[in-house]
Coordinates of N, CA and C in Angstrom, one line a residue:
G1 N -17.7 -10.2 -0.6 CA -18.0 -10.7 -0.2 C -16.8 -11.9 -0.5
N2 N -17.7 -13.4 -0.2 CA -16.6 -14.4 -0.5 C -16.5 -15.0 -1.6
G3 N -17.3 -14.7 -2.5 CA -17.3 -15.0 -3.9 C -16.0 -14.3 -4.6
T4 N -15.6 -13.2 -4.2 CA -14.5 -12.7 -5.1 C -13.0 -13.4 -4.3
E5 N -13.4 -13.5 -2.5 CA -12.1 -14.2 -2.1 C -11.7 -16.0 -2.5
V6 N -13.0 -16.5 -3.2 CA -12.9 -17.9 -3.9 C -12.1 -17.8 -4.6
A7 N -12.6 -16.4 -6.1 CA -11.8 -16.2 -7.0 C -10.8 -16.0 -7.1
D8 N -10.2 -15.0 -6.2 CA -9.1 -14.8 -5.9 C -8.2 -16.1 -5.7
A9 N -8.6 -16.7 -4.7 CA -8.2 -17.8 -4.2 C -7.7 -18.8 -5.8
A10 N -8.6 -19.0 -5.9 CA -8.3 -19.9 -7.3 C -7.0 -19.2 -8.3
Q11 N -7.3 -18.0 -8.6 CA -6.8 -16.9 -9.7 C -5.2 -17.2 -9.1
C12 N -5.0 -16.9 -7.9 CA -4.1 -16.6 -7.2 C -3.3 -17.7 -6.7
A13 N -4.0 -19.0 -6.3 CA -3.2 -20.2 -6.0 C -1.5 -20.1 -6.1
A14 N -1.3 -20.0 -7.3 CA 0.1 -20.4 -7.8 C 1.1 -19.2 -7.5
S15 N 0.2 -18.2 -7.6 CA 1.1 -16.9 -6.5 C 1.6 -16.8 -5.3
V16 N 1.2 -17.8 -4.6 CA 1.1 -18.1 -2.9 C 2.1 -18.6 -3.6
E17 N 2.4 -19.5 -3.9 CA 3.9 -20.4 -3.8 C 4.8 -20.0 -4.3
K18 N 4.3 -18.4 -5.1 CA 5.4 -17.7 -5.9 C 6.3 -16.9 -4.9
A19 N 5.3 -16.4 -4.0 CA 5.2 -15.5 -2.9 C 6.3 -16.2 -1.8
A20 N 6.1 -17.4 -1.6 CA 6.8 -17.8 -0.5 C 8.1 -18.0 -1.1
S21 N 8.2 -18.6 -2.2 CA 10.0 -18.8 -3.5 C 10.5 -17.9 -3.1
L22 N 10.1 -16.0 -2.9 CA 10.8 -15.4 -3.0 C 11.4 -14.9 -1.7
K23 N 10.6 -15.5 -0.6 CA 11.1 -15.1 0.9 C 12.9 -15.1 0.9
P24 N 13.5 -16.1 0.3 CA 15.0 -16.0 0.6 C 15.7 -14.7 -0.3
F25 N 14.8 -14.4 -0.9 CA 15.5 -12.7 -1.8 C 15.0 -11.6 -1.3
T26 N 14.3 -11.8 0.2 CA 13.9 -10.4 0.7 C 15.1 -10.2 2.1
T27 N 16.0 -9.7 1.2 CA 17.3 -9.6 2.4 C 18.1 -8.4 1.9
G28 N 18.9 -7.9 2.6 CA 19.9 -7.0 2.2 C 19.1 -5.6 2.1
E29 N 19.2 -4.7 0.8 CA 18.5 -3.4 0.7 C 17.1 -4.0 0.3
V30 N 16.4 -5.0 0.0 CA 14.9 -5.1 0.0 C 14.4 -6.1 1.2
A31 N 15.4 -6.0 2.4 CA 14.7 -6.8 3.5 C 13.1 -6.4 3.9
A32 N 12.8 -5.2 3.6 CA 11.5 -4.7 3.9 C 10.6 -5.1 3.0
M33 N 11.0 -5.7 2.0 CA 9.6 -6.3 1.1 C 9.2 -7.4 2.0
V34 N 7.7 -7.3 2.5 CA 7.0 -8.4 3.3 C 6.1 -9.3 2.1
V35 N 6.6 -10.8 2.1 CA 5.8 -11.4 1.1 C 4.4 -11.3 1.5
A36 N 3.3 -11.9 0.0 CA 2.1 -12.3 0.5 C 2.1 -13.2 0.7
A37 N 0.9 -13.3 2.4 CA 1.2 -14.9 2.5 C -0.5 -15.5 1.9
E38 N -1.1 -14.6 1.8 CA -2.5 -15.4 1.8 C -3.0 -14.7 -0.1
P39 N -3.3 -15.2 -0.7 CA -3.9 -15.4 -2.4 C -4.9 -14.0 -2.4
R40 N -4.6 -13.1 -3.3 CA -5.3 -11.9 -3.4 C -4.8 -10.8 -4.7
V41 N -6.0 -10.4 -5.6 CA -6.0 -9.8 -6.4 C -6.0 -8.5 -6.4
I42 N -5.2 -7.7 -6.5 CA -5.1 -6.3 -6.2 C -5.9 -5.6 -7.4
D43 N -7.1 -5.0 -7.5 CA -7.7 -4.3 -7.9 C -8.2 -3.0 -7.4
G44 N -8.8 -2.5 -8.3 CA -9.2 -1.3 -7.7 C -8.5 -0.1 -8.2
L45 N -7.2 -0.2 -8.8 CA -6.3 0.7 -8.8 C -6.5 1.4 -9.9
A46 N -7.2 2.6 -10.5 CA -6.9 3.3 -11.6 C -6.1 4.7 -11.6
F47 N -6.1 4.8 -12.6 CA -4.7 6.0 -12.5 C -5.0 6.5 -14.4
K48 N -3.5 7.6 -14.5 CA -3.6 8.0 -16.1 C -2.6 8.2 -16.3
D49 N -2.4 7.6 -17.5 CA -0.6 7.8 -18.2 C -0.4 9.0 -18.5
Q50 N 0.7 9.4 -19.2 CA 1.1 10.5 -19.7 C 0.1 11.1 -20.7
A51 N -0.5 10.5 -21.2 CA -1.5 11.1 -22.5 C -3.0 11.7 -21.7
D52 N -3.1 10.8 -20.4 CA -4.2 11.4 -19.6 C -5.1 10.1 -20.0
K53 N -4.9 9.2 -20.5 CA -5.4 7.9 -21.0 C -5.8 7.1 -19.3
D54 N -7.1 6.7 -19.5 CA -7.2 6.4 -17.6 C -6.7 4.6 -17.9
L55 N -6.0 4.1 -17.3 CA -5.7 2.8 -16.8 C -5.9 2.0 -15.9
T56 N -5.9 0.6 -15.8 CA -5.8 0.0 -14.4 C -4.7 -0.8 -14.5
L57 N -4.4 -1.4 -13.3 CA -3.7 -2.7 -13.3 C -3.6 -3.5 -14.4
A58 N -5.1 -3.6 -14.9 CA -5.6 -4.8 -15.8 C -4.8 -4.5 -17.3
D59 N -4.2 -3.1 -17.4 CA -3.6 -3.2 -18.6 C -2.6 -3.6 -18.3
F60 N -1.8 -3.8 -17.5 CA -0.3 -4.4 -17.6 C -0.6 -5.9 -17.1
A61 N -1.8 -6.7 -17.5 CA -1.8 -8.0 -17.4 C -0.7 -8.7 -17.9
G62 N -0.3 -9.8 -17.7 CA 0.8 -10.7 -18.2 C 2.7 -10.2 -17.8
K63 N 2.4 -8.9 -17.1 CA 3.4 -8.5 -17.3 C 4.0 -8.8 -15.1
T64 N 5.0 -9.2 -14.7 CA 5.1 -8.7 -13.6 C 5.3 -7.3 -13.2
V65 N 4.9 -6.5 -12.1 CA 4.6 -5.5 -12.2 C 5.6 -4.6 -10.8
L66 N 6.2 -3.8 -10.5 CA 6.9 -3.3 -9.1 C 6.0 -1.9 -9.2
L67 N 4.9 -1.9 -8.6 CA 4.2 -0.7 -8.5 C 4.2 0.1 -7.4
N68 N 4.8 1.5 -7.5 CA 5.4 2.3 -6.7 C 4.7 3.9 -6.5
L69 N 4.3 4.0 -5.2 CA 3.2 5.3 -5.2 C 4.6 6.3 -4.7
W70 N 4.3 7.7 -5.4 CA 5.2 8.6 -4.8 C 4.5 9.6 -5.2
A71 N 5.7 10.8 -4.1 CA 4.9 12.4 -4.6 C 5.9 13.0 -4.2
T72 N 6.0 14.2 -5.1 CA 7.1 14.9 -5.1 C 7.3 15.6 -3.7
W73 N 6.5 15.9 -3.0 CA 7.0 16.1 -1.5 C 7.2 15.3 -0.6
C74 N 7.4 13.9 -0.9 CA 8.4 13.1 0.0 C 9.4 12.7 -0.4
V75 N 10.2 13.2 0.7 CA 11.7 13.3 0.3 C 12.5 11.9 0.1
P76 N 11.9 10.9 1.0 CA 12.3 9.4 0.7 C 12.2 9.1 -0.8
C77 N 10.9 9.4 -1.3 CA 9.9 8.8 -2.6 C 11.1 10.0 -3.8
R78 N 11.4 10.9 -3.4 CA 12.5 11.8 -4.6 C 13.7 11.1 -4.4
E79 N 14.5 10.6 -3.1 CA 15.6 10.2 -3.4 C 15.7 8.9 -4.2
E80 N 14.6 8.0 -3.9 CA 14.5 6.4 -5.2 C 13.9 6.7 -6.6
M81 N 13.8 7.8 -6.7 CA 13.5 7.9 -8.1 C 14.5 7.3 -9.3
P82 N 15.6 7.9 -8.9 CA 16.6 7.5 -9.7 C 16.9 5.9 -9.9
A83 N 16.7 5.7 -9.0 CA 16.9 4.2 -8.6 C 16.0 3.2 -9.4
L84 N 14.6 3.7 -9.2 CA 13.5 3.0 -9.9 C 13.8 3.1 -11.3
N85 N 14.4 4.4 -11.4 CA 14.6 5.0 -13.4 C 15.4 3.7 -13.7
N86 N 16.4 3.5 -13.1 CA 17.7 2.5 -13.7 C 17.3 1.1 -13.5
L87 N 16.5 0.9 -12.3 CA 15.6 -0.7 -12.4 C 14.8 -0.9 -13.6
Q88 N 14.0 0.2 -14.4 CA 13.3 0.1 -15.6 C 14.1 -0.1 -16.7
K89 N 15.3 0.9 -16.6 CA 16.1 0.9 -17.6 C 17.0 -0.8 -17.9
A90 N 17.6 -1.5 -16.6 CA 18.0 -2.5 -16.9 C 17.1 -3.6 -16.8
A91 N 15.8 -3.5 -16.0 CA 15.3 -4.9 -16.1 C 14.0 -4.8 -16.9
G92 N 13.4 -3.7 -17.4 CA 12.1 -3.5 -17.6 C 12.1 -4.1 -19.5
N93 N 10.8 -5.0 -19.4 CA 10.7 -5.5 -20.8 C 9.7 -6.2 -21.2
E94 N 8.9 -7.3 -22.0 CA 7.6 -7.5 -21.8 C 7.5 -8.3 -20.5
A95 N 8.0 -8.6 -19.9 CA 7.7 -9.3 -18.8 C 8.0 -8.8 -17.5
F96 N 8.2 -7.6 -17.8 CA 8.8 -6.6 -16.4 C 8.8 -5.3 -16.6
Q97 N 7.7 -4.6 -15.8 CA 7.8 -3.1 -15.7 C 7.8 -2.4 -14.4
V98 N 8.6 -1.4 -14.5 CA 8.2 -0.1 -13.2 C 7.2 0.4 -13.1
L99 N 6.3 0.6 -12.3 CA 5.0 1.6 -12.6 C 5.2 2.0 -11.6
A100 N 5.5 3.8 -11.7 CA 5.5 4.4 -10.8 C 4.7 5.2 -10.9
I101 N 3.6 5.7 -9.8 CA 2.3 6.5 -9.8 C 2.5 7.4 -8.8
N102 N 2.2 8.9 -9.7 CA 2.5 9.9 -8.8 C 1.4 10.5 -7.9
I103 N 1.2 10.7 -7.0 CA -0.2 10.9 -5.8 C 0.1 12.5 -6.0
D104 N 0.3 13.5 -6.4 CA 0.5 14.8 -6.1 C -0.9 15.1 -6.4
T105 N -1.7 16.2 -5.7 CA -3.0 16.7 -6.2 C -2.7 17.7 -7.3
G106 N -3.6 17.9 -7.6 CA -3.4 18.9 -8.9 C -3.1 18.5 -10.1
D107 N -2.2 19.4 -11.1 CA -2.3 19.1 -12.3 C -0.7 18.4 -12.5
A108 N -0.2 18.4 -13.6 CA 0.7 17.5 -14.0 C 2.2 18.1 -13.9
E109 N 2.1 19.6 -13.7 CA 3.3 20.3 -13.9 C 4.2 19.9 -12.7
K110 N 4.1 19.8 -11.9 CA 4.9 19.6 -10.8 C 5.7 18.3 -10.6
P111 N 5.2 17.4 -10.7 CA 6.2 15.7 -10.9 C 6.5 15.7 -12.0
K112 N 6.2 16.1 -13.0 CA 6.7 16.7 -14.7 C 8.0 17.1 -14.4
A113 N 8.1 18.2 -14.3 CA 9.1 19.0 -13.6 C 10.3 18.3 -13.1
F114 N 9.6 17.9 -12.1 CA 10.4 17.2 -11.4 C 11.3 15.7 -11.8
L115 N 10.7 15.1 -12.5 CA 11.4 14.1 -13.1 C 12.0 14.5 -14.2
E116 N 11.9 15.7 -15.1 CA 12.5 15.9 -16.0 C 14.1 16.7 -15.4
E117 N 13.8 17.4 -14.1 CA 14.7 17.9 -13.7 C 16.0 17.0 -13.2
I118 N 15.6 15.9 -12.7 CA 16.4 14.7 -11.7 C 16.8 13.7 -13.5
G119 N 16.3 14.0 -14.7 CA 16.7 13.1 -15.7 C 15.9 11.6 -15.5
V120 N 14.5 11.1 -15.0 CA 14.3 10.2 -14.9 C 13.4 10.0 -16.0
D121 N 14.0 9.4 -17.0 CA 13.8 9.5 -18.3 C 12.6 7.7 -19.0
A122 N 12.9 7.0 -18.1 CA 12.4 5.5 -18.3 C 11.1 5.4 -17.8
L123 N 10.6 5.7 -16.9 CA 9.0 5.7 -16.2 C 8.4 6.1 -16.7
G124 N 8.6 7.1 -17.3 CA 6.9 7.7 -17.8 C 6.1 8.5 -16.6
L125 N 5.3 9.5 -16.7 CA 4.3 9.8 -15.7 C 3.1 9.4 -15.8
Y126 N 3.1 8.6 -14.7 CA 1.7 8.1 -14.6 C 1.1 9.0 -13.1
R127 N -0.2 9.0 -13.3 CA -0.6 10.0 -12.0 C -1.9 9.1 -11.8
D128 N -2.3 9.6 -10.4 CA -3.5 9.7 -9.7 C -3.7 10.6 -8.7
S129 N -4.3 11.7 -9.5 CA -4.0 12.9 -8.6 C -5.6 13.0 -7.6
S130 N -6.0 11.8 -7.4 CA -7.4 11.6 -6.4 C -7.1 10.8 -5.5
M131 N -5.6 10.5 -4.9 CA -5.3 9.4 -3.6 C -6.0 8.6 -3.5
G132 N -6.6 7.7 -4.9 CA -7.7 6.9 -4.7 C -7.0 5.4 -4.6
V133 N -5.7 5.6 -5.3 CA -4.8 4.6 -5.4 C -4.0 4.3 -3.7
F134 N -3.7 5.6 -3.5 CA -3.5 5.2 -2.1 C -4.1 5.0 -0.9
N135 N -5.6 5.3 -1.4 CA -6.3 5.1 -0.2 C -6.4 3.5 0.0
T136 N -6.8 2.9 -1.6 CA -7.2 1.1 -1.8 C -5.9 1.0 -0.9
M137 N -4.5 0.9 -1.0 CA -3.7 0.2 -0.8 C -3.7 0.6 0.8
K138 N -4.2 2.0 1.4 CA -3.9 1.6 2.9 C -5.2 0.9 3.4
K139 N -6.1 1.0 2.8 CA -7.2 -0.3 2.9 C -6.9 -1.6 3.0
E140 N -6.5 -1.9 1.9 CA -6.0 -3.0 2.2 C -4.5 -3.4 2.9
G141 N -4.5 -2.7 3.5 CA -3.4 -2.5 4.9 C -1.8 -2.8 4.1
L142 N -1.5 -2.4 2.7 CA -0.3 -2.3 2.2 C 0.6 -0.9 2.0
A143 N -0.2 0.2 2.3 CA 0.3 1.4 2.4 C 0.1 2.1 3.6
F144 N 1.3 2.6 4.5 CA 0.7 3.4 5.6 C 1.7 4.7 5.7
G145 N 2.1 4.7 4.6 CA 2.5 6.2 3.9 C 3.7 6.0 2.9
L146 N 4.2 7.1 2.9 CA 5.0 6.8 1.4 C 6.4 6.9 1.6
P147 N 7.5 6.5 0.1 CA 6.8 5.6 -0.7 C 6.1 4.2 -0.5
A148 N 5.3 3.4 -1.1 CA 4.6 2.1 -0.9 C 4.9 1.4 -2.1
T149 N 5.2 0.4 -2.2 CA 5.7 -0.3 -3.1 C 4.5 -1.9 -3.1
L150 N 4.2 -2.1 -4.3 CA 4.0 -3.6 -4.0 C 4.1 -4.0 -5.7
L151 N 4.8 -5.4 -5.5 CA 5.0 -6.8 -6.5 C 4.0 -7.4 -6.9
I152 N 3.6 -7.2 -8.0 CA 2.6 -7.8 -8.4 C 2.5 -8.7 -9.9
D153 N 2.4 -10.0 -9.5 CA 2.3 -10.6 -11.0 C 1.8 -10.7 -12.1
G154 N 1.9 -11.4 -13.0 CA 1.3 -11.0 -14.5 C -0.3 -11.4 -14.3
K155 N -0.8 -12.1 -13.2 CA -2.3 -12.5 -12.9 C -3.0 -11.3 -11.8
G156 N -2.0 -10.3 -11.8 CA -2.9 -9.3 -10.9 C -2.5 -9.6 -9.4
C157 N -2.0 -10.3 -9.4 CA -2.2 -11.0 -7.8 C -1.0 -10.7 -7.1
L158 N -1.2 -10.6 -5.3 CA -0.1 -9.7 -4.7 C 1.1 -10.7 -4.3
L159 N 2.4 -10.4 -4.7 CA 3.4 -11.1 -4.5 C 4.2 -10.6 -3.1
G160 N 4.2 -9.0 -3.1 CA 4.6 -8.6 -1.6 C 4.5 -7.2 -1.7
S161 N 4.8 -7.0 -0.5 CA 4.7 -5.2 -0.6 C 5.6 -4.8 0.5
M162 N 6.0 -3.4 0.3 CA 7.2 -2.6 1.1 C 6.7 -1.2 1.0
N163 N 6.8 -1.0 2.5 CA 6.8 0.6 3.0 C 7.9 0.7 2.8
G164 N 8.5 2.4 2.4 CA 9.5 2.7 2.7 C 10.7 2.4 1.6
P165 N 11.7 3.1 1.3 CA 12.4 3.1 0.1 C 13.3 2.3 0.1
A166 N 13.8 1.7 -1.2 CA 14.8 0.8 -1.4 C 15.7 1.2 -2.2
A167 N 17.0 0.4 -2.2 CA 18.2 1.0 -3.5 C 18.1 -0.1 -4.2
W168 N 16.7 0.5 -5.2 CA 15.7 -0.8 -6.2 C 16.7 -1.2 -7.4
D169 N 17.8 -0.6 -7.8 CA 18.9 -0.6 -8.7 C 20.1 -1.0 -8.2
G170 N 20.1 -1.8 -7.3 CA 21.2 -2.9 -6.4 C 20.8 -4.4 -6.6
K171 N 22.2 -4.6 -6.2 CA 21.8 -6.3 -6.6 C 21.2 -6.8 -5.6
D172 N 20.5 -6.6 -4.4 CA 19.5 -7.5 -4.0 C 18.2 -7.4 -4.4
A173 N 17.9 -5.9 -5.1 CA 16.5 -5.5 -5.4 C 16.3 -6.4 -7.2
S174 N 18.0 -6.6 -8.2 CA 18.3 -7.3 -9.2 C 17.4 -8.9 -8.7
T175 N 17.9 -9.3 -7.9 CA 17.7 -10.2 -7.8 C 16.7 -11.1 -7.1
L176 N 16.1 -10.2 -6.8 CA 14.7 -10.4 -6.6 C 13.6 -10.4 -7.6
I177 N 14.3 -9.2 -8.1 CA 13.5 -9.2 -9.3 C 13.5 -10.2 -10.1
K178 N 14.2 -10.8 -10.7 CA 14.4 -11.6 -11.2 C 13.9 -13.2 -11.1
A179 N 13.9 -13.1 -9.8 CA 13.5 -14.2 -9.0 C 11.5 -14.3 -9.1
A180 N 11.3 -13.1 -9.0 CA 9.5 -12.8 -9.5 C 9.5 -12.8 -10.6
V181 N 10.0 -12.4 -11.6 CA 9.8 -12.5 -12.8 C 10.1 -14.0 -13.6
G182 N 10.8 -14.7 -13.2 CA 11.2 -15.7 -13.7 C 10.2 -16.8 -13.6
S183 N 9.6 -17.8 -14.3 CA 8.4 -18.5 -14.2 C 9.1 -20.1 -13.3

């Protein structure tokens, strides 16, 4: 209802200016990133970590997060995993994290084996086998297929969203992330 929108607006007021300031950086290899036009908190994203512990986006509060949804059956996702891994290695710290969430149904064996096989060692295996995260993002108009990526600030507010893959370890992505993390 309306109460949440008002709360969102208050919580995310600064994020809208932040998002607008990112427009010049959504270029080249990250030109598909659409900056958020209105303040909104992205919640209702529940998933599990490697230890099968329940997490939500709130567990990453205080960090700028590049949240990426992927599946082993999605070819462009498979192709961009090494780039996401490289970005986490290069830029991951207390202020920034790549959060790649696998949405394969079934158990963790397939995605786990895939990440090991391609040498992805910095991302960890976060999972939502229920499709809940994807469906929430789809309802929000942020995910049309896979991969889908959200850029979220430390308050849990949306800065931008992208559908389709990107060269996440390239210069354009690096510049965008620096701009997003910089206060």
